[in-house]
Tab-separated table of C-alpha atoms in Angstrom:
chain	number	residue	atom	x	y	z
A	1	MET	CA	8.802	13.966	-16.610
A	2	LEU	CA	9.458	15.129	-12.806
A	3	TRP	CA	9.315	12.196	-10.271
A	4	ARG	CA	11.127	13.331	-7.353
A	5	CYS	CA	11.734	16.651	-5.493
A	6	PRO	CA	14.266	18.824	-7.488
A	7	ARG	CA	15.361	20.556	-4.314
A	8	CYS	CA	16.041	17.549	-1.893
A	9	GLN	CA	15.847	14.685	-4.509
A	10	GLY	CA	13.664	12.695	-2.276
A	11	PRO	CA	9.971	11.860	-2.582
A	12	TRP	CA	7.470	14.731	-3.195
A	13	ASP	CA	4.056	15.463	-1.617
A	14	LEU	CA	1.006	16.628	-3.167
A	15	ASP	CA	-0.493	20.194	-2.304
A	16	PHE	CA	-3.962	18.897	-2.123
A	17	HIS	CA	-6.753	19.815	0.512
A	18	ALA	CA	-9.299	17.228	0.416
A	19	ALA	CA	-13.030	18.302	1.206
A	20	PRO	CA	-15.278	16.666	3.596
A	21	VAL	CA	-16.756	13.411	2.330
A	22	PRO	CA	-20.786	13.430	3.176
A	23	LEU	CA	-21.448	10.011	4.653
A	24	ASP	CA	-25.303	10.248	4.189
A	25	SER	CA	-24.738	10.843	0.255
A	26	LEU	CA	-22.547	7.698	-0.336
A	27	ALA	CA	-25.337	5.299	-0.729
A	28	GLY	CA	-26.402	6.449	-4.450
A	29	ARG	CA	-22.754	6.652	-5.546
A	30	VAL	CA	-20.606	4.470	-7.687
A	31	ASN	CA	-19.483	1.299	-6.175
A	32	SER	CA	-15.785	1.803	-6.058
A	33	LEU	CA	-13.271	3.845	-4.398
A	34	TRP	CA	-14.042	6.679	-6.734
A	35	ARG	CA	-17.095	7.237	-4.687
A	36	TYR	CA	-15.270	9.301	-2.119
A	37	ALA	CA	-14.563	12.070	-4.905
A	38	GLU	CA	-14.179	14.847	-2.622
A	39	ALA	CA	-10.803	13.399	-1.124
A	40	LEU	CA	-9.437	12.365	-4.583
A	41	PRO	CA	-7.401	14.666	-6.234
A	42	LEU	CA	-8.121	13.160	-9.857
A	43	SER	CA	-12.067	12.874	-10.849
A	44	ASP	CA	-13.945	11.500	-13.818
A	45	PRO	CA	-11.608	8.286	-14.197
A	46	TYR	CA	-11.327	6.287	-17.668
A	47	ALA	CA	-8.780	3.801	-16.306
A	48	THR	CA	-10.883	2.434	-13.738
A	49	LEU	CA	-11.444	-1.561	-13.018
A	50	GLY	CA	-13.955	-0.825	-10.100
A	51	GLU	CA	-11.329	-1.307	-7.538
A	52	GLY	CA	-12.291	-0.676	-4.220
A	53	ARG	CA	-15.366	-1.344	-1.814
A	54	THR	CA	-13.539	-4.736	-0.379
A	55	PRO	CA	-15.474	-6.742	2.148
A	56	LEU	CA	-14.931	-6.312	6.039
A	57	VAL	CA	-15.320	-9.530	7.782
A	58	PRO	CA	-15.055	-10.417	11.470
A	59	LEU	CA	-12.029	-12.746	12.504
A	60	THR	CA	-12.793	-12.477	16.295
A	61	ASP	CA	-14.885	-10.575	18.380
A	62	THR	CA	-12.598	-7.668	18.253
A	63	ILE	CA	-10.589	-7.871	15.034
A	64	SER	CA	-11.882	-7.653	11.374
A	65	ALA	CA	-10.243	-8.274	8.330
A	66	LYS	CA	-10.623	-6.201	5.027
A	67	LEU	CA	-10.308	-8.245	2.201
A	68	ASP	CA	-8.057	-6.103	-0.077
A	69	PHE	CA	-6.936	-9.038	-1.898
A	70	LEU	CA	-10.400	-9.314	-3.545
A	71	MET	CA	-9.156	-6.570	-6.000
A	72	PRO	CA	-8.960	-6.720	-9.953
A	73	THR	CA	-5.356	-7.694	-9.593
A	74	LEU	CA	-5.544	-9.511	-6.455
A	75	SER	CA	-3.699	-7.062	-4.215
A	76	PHE	CA	-4.397	-3.751	-2.610
A	77	LYS	CA	-1.815	-2.074	-4.801
A	78	ASP	CA	-4.744	-1.418	-7.336
A	79	ARG	CA	-5.878	1.617	-5.131
A	80	GLY	CA	-3.092	3.711	-5.812
A	81	ALA	CA	-2.025	2.102	-9.348
A	82	VAL	CA	-5.335	3.457	-10.762
A	83	GLN	CA	-4.395	6.996	-9.733
A	84	LEU	CA	-1.064	6.732	-11.322
A	85	ALA	CA	-2.311	5.113	-14.554
A	86	GLU	CA	-4.929	8.044	-14.670
A	87	LEU	CA	-2.418	10.728	-13.868
A	88	ALA	CA	-0.188	9.243	-16.846
A	89	ARG	CA	-3.035	9.037	-19.097
A	90	ARG	CA	-3.697	12.740	-18.743
A	91	LEU	CA	-0.067	13.580	-19.366
A	92	ALA	CA	0.519	11.330	-22.447
A	93	PRO	CA	4.060	9.889	-21.696
A	94	ARG	CA	5.868	7.958	-24.411
A	95	LEU	CA	6.095	5.116	-21.764
A	96	VAL	CA	5.393	4.184	-17.997
A	97	VAL	CA	8.098	2.889	-16.043
A	98	THR	CA	7.975	1.203	-12.425
A	99	ASP	CA	9.867	-1.094	-10.199
A	100	SER	CA	8.286	-3.628	-7.970
A	101	SER	CA	8.766	-6.754	-5.825
A	102	GLY	CA	5.637	-7.975	-7.680
A	103	ASN	CA	2.094	-6.621	-6.710
A	104	ALA	CA	2.756	-3.146	-7.474
A	105	GLY	CA	4.043	-3.741	-10.884
A	106	THR	CA	1.212	-6.193	-11.699
A	107	ALA	CA	-1.037	-3.359	-10.747
A	108	VAL	CA	0.615	-0.712	-12.868
A	109	ALA	CA	0.739	-2.994	-15.786
A	110	ALA	CA	-2.865	-3.782	-15.474
A	111	TYR	CA	-3.958	-0.205	-15.232
A	112	CYS	CA	-1.779	1.002	-18.090
A	113	ALA	CA	-3.302	-1.772	-20.248
A	114	ARG	CA	-6.831	-0.223	-19.419
A	115	ALA	CA	-5.596	3.364	-19.916
A	116	GLY	CA	-3.935	2.379	-23.446
A	117	LEU	CA	-0.198	3.170	-22.076
A	118	THR	CA	3.175	1.456	-22.960
A	119	CYS	CA	4.373	-0.175	-19.704
A	120	VAL	CA	7.692	-1.368	-18.903
A	121	VAL	CA	8.336	-3.096	-15.154
A	122	TYR	CA	11.466	-3.589	-13.348
A	123	VAL	CA	11.518	-6.352	-10.908
A	124	PRO	CA	14.323	-8.025	-8.917
A	125	GLN	CA	15.453	-11.850	-9.380
A	126	GLY	CA	13.481	-14.088	-7.193
A	127	THR	CA	10.015	-12.570	-7.861
A	128	SER	CA	7.165	-15.051	-7.681
A	129	PRO	CA	6.852	-16.599	-11.138
A	130	LYS	CA	3.062	-16.386	-10.926
A	131	LYS	CA	3.640	-12.378	-10.687
A	132	LEU	CA	5.721	-12.530	-13.727
A	133	GLU	CA	2.982	-14.222	-15.426
A	134	GLN	CA	0.674	-11.863	-14.577
A	135	ILE	CA	2.714	-8.722	-15.467
A	136	ARG	CA	3.450	-10.085	-18.838
A	137	ALA	CA	-0.315	-11.219	-19.518
A	138	HIS	CA	-1.232	-7.679	-19.246
A	139	GLY	CA	1.159	-6.730	-22.010
A	140	ALA	CA	3.959	-4.727	-20.093
A	141	GLU	CA	7.677	-5.187	-20.904
A	142	LEU	CA	9.201	-7.180	-18.174
A	143	VAL	CA	12.853	-6.360	-17.153
A	144	VAL	CA	14.345	-8.775	-14.643
A	145	VAL	CA	17.135	-6.849	-12.570
A	146	ALA	CA	20.155	-9.098	-11.284
A	147	GLY	CA	20.005	-7.965	-7.812
A	148	ASP	CA	17.838	-6.968	-4.700
A	149	ARG	CA	14.879	-4.482	-4.702
A	150	GLU	CA	17.312	-1.527	-4.315
A	151	ALA	CA	19.190	-2.598	-7.381
A	152	THR	CA	15.866	-2.823	-9.404
A	153	ALA	CA	14.820	0.842	-8.208
A	154	LEU	CA	17.751	2.189	-9.196
A	155	ALA	CA	17.384	0.612	-12.769
A	156	ALA	CA	13.881	1.716	-12.827
A	157	ARG	CA	14.796	5.357	-11.850
A	158	ALA	CA	17.672	5.431	-14.687
A	159	ALA	CA	14.875	4.557	-17.126
A	160	ALA	CA	12.527	7.006	-15.777
A	161	ASP	CA	14.939	9.754	-16.482
A	162	GLU	CA	14.763	9.505	-20.102
A	163	PRO	CA	12.930	11.860	-22.028
A	164	GLY	CA	9.043	11.172	-22.468
A	165	ALA	CA	9.065	8.531	-19.420
A	166	PHE	CA	6.538	8.798	-16.561
A	167	TYR	CA	7.810	7.084	-13.678
A	168	ALA	CA	4.766	5.508	-11.718
A	169	SER	CA	6.504	5.111	-8.388
A	170	HIS	CA	4.642	3.825	-5.573
A	171	VAL	CA	7.119	5.357	-3.361
A	172	HIS	CA	8.043	8.693	-4.910
A	173	ASN	CA	4.613	9.726	-6.579
A	174	PRO	CA	2.273	11.020	-3.843
A	175	TYR	CA	-1.024	10.361	-6.166
A	176	PHE	CA	-0.478	6.599	-4.973
A	177	LEU	CA	-0.748	7.509	-1.225
A	178	HIS	CA	-4.232	9.533	-2.210
A	179	GLY	CA	-5.435	6.072	-3.820
A	180	THR	CA	-4.348	4.076	-0.664
A	181	LYS	CA	-6.089	6.344	1.621
A	182	THR	CA	-9.448	5.253	0.237
A	183	TYR	CA	-8.726	1.886	2.441
A	184	VAL	CA	-9.587	3.854	5.725
A	185	TYR	CA	-12.522	6.098	3.868
A	186	GLU	CA	-14.178	2.586	3.483
A	187	LEU	CA	-13.566	1.483	6.841
A	188	TRP	CA	-15.185	4.743	8.129
A	189	GLU	CA	-18.127	4.371	5.851
A	190	ASP	CA	-18.779	0.734	6.614
A	191	LEU	CA	-18.431	1.243	10.491
A	192	GLY	CA	-21.083	3.992	9.976
A	193	GLY	CA	-18.876	7.228	10.464
A	194	ARG	CA	-16.478	5.443	12.947
A	195	LEU	CA	-12.845	3.948	12.995
A	196	PRO	CA	-11.536	1.128	14.955
A	197	ASP	CA	-9.440	1.671	17.986
A	198	ASP	CA	-6.414	0.369	15.987
A	199	ILE	CA	-5.416	0.481	12.270
A	200	VAL	CA	-3.018	-2.381	11.922
A	201	VAL	CA	-0.768	-2.235	8.520
A	202	PRO	CA	2.220	-3.923	7.102
A	203	VAL	CA	4.965	-1.630	6.240
A	204	GLY	CA	7.954	-1.889	3.926
A	205	ASN	CA	7.641	1.580	1.893
A	206	GLY	CA	4.893	2.632	4.017
A	207	THR	CA	2.219	3.173	1.288
A	208	LEU	CA	-0.805	1.911	2.806
A	209	LEU	CA	0.506	3.209	6.256
A	210	LEU	CA	0.961	6.826	4.670
A	211	GLY	CA	-2.211	6.874	2.969
A	212	ALA	CA	-4.314	5.531	5.976
A	213	TRP	CA	-2.552	8.584	7.890
A	214	LEU	CA	-3.888	10.853	5.078
A	215	ALA	CA	-7.147	9.610	5.413
A	216	VAL	CA	-7.230	9.675	9.535
A	217	SER	CA	-5.959	13.185	9.263
A	218	GLU	CA	-8.564	14.458	6.856
A	219	LEU	CA	-11.410	12.625	8.622
A	220	TYR	CA	-10.312	13.966	11.978
A	221	GLY	CA	-9.488	17.462	10.576
A	222	HIS	CA	-13.258	17.880	9.170
A	223	GLY	CA	-14.457	16.785	12.234
A	224	LEU	CA	-15.885	13.397	10.746
A	225	ILE	CA	-14.284	11.241	13.634
A	226	ASP	CA	-13.750	12.209	17.295
A	227	ALA	CA	-10.418	10.826	17.614
A	228	LYS	CA	-7.399	9.345	15.657
A	229	PRO	CA	-7.260	5.615	16.021
A	230	ARG	CA	-3.683	4.148	16.527
A	231	LEU	CA	-1.688	3.045	13.441
A	232	VAL	CA	-0.339	-0.213	14.436
A	233	THR	CA	2.584	-1.104	12.080
A	234	VAL	CA	3.926	-4.658	11.189
A	235	GLN	CA	7.350	-5.459	9.876
A	236	ALA	CA	9.043	-8.848	9.479
A	237	GLU	CA	11.678	-9.562	12.361
A	238	ALA	CA	14.270	-10.340	9.542
A	239	VAL	CA	13.833	-6.982	7.764
A	240	SER	CA	12.845	-4.168	10.502
A	241	PRO	CA	14.710	-0.841	9.960
A	242	LEU	CA	11.666	1.282	10.779
A	243	ALA	CA	10.831	-0.845	14.030
A	244	ARG	CA	14.380	-0.387	15.155
A	245	ALA	CA	14.323	3.322	14.530
A	246	PHE	CA	10.824	3.752	16.182
A	247	ARG	CA	12.142	1.627	19.531
A	248	ALA	CA	15.406	3.768	19.697
A	249	GLY	CA	13.386	7.107	19.553
A	250	ALA	CA	14.901	8.189	16.132
A	251	ASP	CA	13.069	10.510	13.765
A	252	ASP	CA	14.731	8.587	10.828
A	253	LEU	CA	16.826	5.298	10.071
A	254	THR	CA	19.451	4.663	12.317
A	255	GLY	CA	23.014	3.449	10.953
A	256	SER	CA	23.977	1.979	7.516
A	257	PRO	CA	21.031	0.251	5.779
A	258	ALA	CA	21.221	-3.603	6.555
A	259	ALA	CA	21.589	-6.382	3.867
A	260	VAL	CA	17.999	-7.715	3.116
A	261	ALA	CA	17.596	-11.009	4.961
A	262	PRO	CA	15.411	-13.765	3.485
A	263	THR	CA	11.819	-13.548	4.460
A	264	LEU	CA	8.487	-14.960	3.726
A	265	ALA	CA	7.296	-11.233	3.843
A	266	GLU	CA	9.278	-10.249	0.680
A	267	GLY	CA	6.693	-7.376	-0.303
A	268	ILE	CA	7.682	-5.278	2.802
A	269	ALA	CA	11.455	-6.305	3.085
A	270	ILE	CA	12.714	-2.771	2.348
A	271	PRO	CA	15.956	-2.217	4.109
A	272	ASN	CA	16.025	1.848	3.601
A	273	PRO	CA	12.551	3.104	3.036
A	274	ALA	CA	12.386	6.661	1.204
A	275	ARG	CA	9.707	7.716	3.291
A	276	ALA	CA	11.123	6.567	6.450
A	277	ARG	CA	10.742	10.243	8.371
A	278	GLN	CA	6.861	10.369	7.334
A	279	ILE	CA	6.510	6.918	8.617
A	280	LEU	CA	7.784	7.388	11.997
A	281	ARG	CA	5.952	10.880	12.364
A	282	ALA	CA	2.540	9.264	11.300
A	283	VAL	CA	2.994	6.287	13.803
A	284	ARG	CA	3.848	8.654	16.621
A	285	ASP	CA	1.464	11.142	15.749
A	286	THR	CA	-1.614	8.631	16.345
A	287	GLY	CA	-0.031	7.301	19.398
A	288	GLY	CA	0.715	3.814	17.327
A	289	THR	CA	3.579	1.406	17.529
A	290	PHE	CA	5.354	-0.871	15.782
A	291	LEU	CA	5.364	-4.880	15.883
A	292	THR	CA	7.591	-7.361	14.383
A	293	VAL	CA	6.887	-10.947	13.343
A	294	THR	CA	8.895	-14.265	12.791
A	295	GLU	CA	8.920	-16.435	9.772
A	296	GLU	CA	7.422	-19.034	12.022
A	297	ALA	CA	4.723	-16.769	12.913
A	298	ILE	CA	4.055	-15.751	9.037
A	299	ARG	CA	3.650	-19.389	8.210
A	300	ALA	CA	1.484	-20.051	11.176
A	301	ALA	CA	-0.884	-17.260	10.340
A	302	GLN	CA	-1.240	-17.994	6.610
A	303	LEU	CA	-2.330	-21.674	7.435
A	304	ASP	CA	-4.551	-20.306	10.274
A	305	LEU	CA	-6.452	-17.836	7.753
A	306	ALA	CA	-6.660	-20.624	5.012
A	307	ARG	CA	-8.285	-22.736	7.536
A	308	ARG	CA	-10.795	-20.020	7.708
A	309	GLY	CA	-11.241	-19.769	4.038
A	310	LEU	CA	-8.951	-16.950	3.402
A	311	PHE	CA	-5.970	-17.978	1.323
A	312	VAL	CA	-3.727	-14.796	1.434
A	313	GLU	CA	-0.045	-14.515	0.384
A	314	SER	CA	2.724	-14.642	3.074
A	315	THR	CA	3.454	-10.727	3.098
A	316	GLY	CA	-0.599	-10.139	3.380
A	317	VAL	CA	-0.666	-12.184	6.611
A	318	ALA	CA	2.013	-10.276	8.486
A	319	CYS	CA	-0.454	-8.146	10.295
A	320	TRP	CA	-2.664	-11.267	11.349
A	321	ALA	CA	0.404	-13.079	12.689
A	322	ALA	CA	1.151	-9.904	14.760
A	323	VAL	CA	-2.084	-9.621	16.526
A	324	ARG	CA	-3.933	-12.980	16.591
A	325	GLU	CA	-2.591	-14.159	19.926
A	326	THR	CA	-1.428	-11.082	21.425
A	327	ARG	CA	-4.381	-8.581	20.945
A	328	GLY	CA	-5.511	-6.692	24.079
A	329	PRO	CA	-9.020	-4.716	24.231
A	330	GLY	CA	-10.472	-2.451	21.778
A	331	THR	CA	-11.068	-3.094	18.182
A	332	ALA	CA	-8.662	-3.463	15.294
A	333	VAL	CA	-8.719	-3.985	11.598
A	334	VAL	CA	-6.177	-5.761	9.840
A	335	PRO	CA	-5.642	-5.493	5.621
A	336	LEU	CA	-5.368	-9.090	3.838
A	337	CYS	CA	-3.321	-7.334	1.086
A	338	GLY	CA	-2.602	-9.990	-1.546
A	339	ALA	CA	-4.087	-13.200	-2.845
A	340	GLY	CA	-2.195	-16.660	-1.825
A	341	ALA	CA	-2.711	-17.705	-5.443
A	342	LYS	CA	0.146	-15.138	-6.393
A	343	THR	CA	2.908	-16.943	-4.277
A	344	GLY	CA	1.355	-20.163	-2.967
A	345	LEU	CA	1.973	-21.457	0.611
A	346	ALA	CA	4.655	-19.985	2.688
A	347	GLY	CA	5.869	-23.548	3.791
A	348	ALA	CA	6.779	-24.436	0.543
A	349	ARG	CA	9.249	-21.544	-0.029
A	350	LEU	CA	12.377	-20.154	2.097
């Protein structure tokens, strides 16, 4: 089944035009991300697990956190995975194939189980044992690839090219992005039809960022917000190809992909993101910027959040690490993307 653009062989985009979501009608709707039906390319879901509608809680006077680790599989990837599983259910493939550093694979495995689909998940060596256990528990076949994240993706794509396979790629398949955009629709609803000055997101392959950009563009285009918030993007200093390109004023990645350095933010350690041009364009379109964080800052941020009652995995604290001591005026929201139970404390690793 087609999973990439036949012309350029890169990720494809969906020709879908969202209708305006009426804010005053949302109170009586289903309490999940499916309440934003006008903005979603699929409707009447079977595979849902009640995903979405995660809490928004203050961390400071100007910064709030959206607790996206409070999802059925304990990460924000459920927003996109339910869209992929629902699409696959309707296409009825022989099997669903995906690749992941952990959270996306777990989410796809869970939603395939819900939809009654056979699932194979490819992961790189070194993936958290707790995530591997979760994937197996959902009944998926697990393939551990001897190599890094890029080698894992290549192995999955080879399997996805086999007849009857559906590639549930959170990078290449745009239905995933239309799932992650509900993150911003929820912010808009919870803030009474407004958005914060800055939406801060971690970026590896850019699935949350690009979903946020879709939502911001739709809300602005429909006249439901007066101005676009800035998209402030965060990468680990150890693996930050997009931040380098942005600072160089480039429209795409510059130079050859560097080797992946060890980092606690393993979920965003992507040296060659397939949607790099779109990511850079999205950030510039909103007047946003890129920030990078050190390993020490990630450790400190994870412990700081834990002391506030929020145990988040190390990748998921990157945004708080970037803004907690340097935040200027204006309001911002950071996502807490994955539960700490998936990986444990950063100080025990790396």
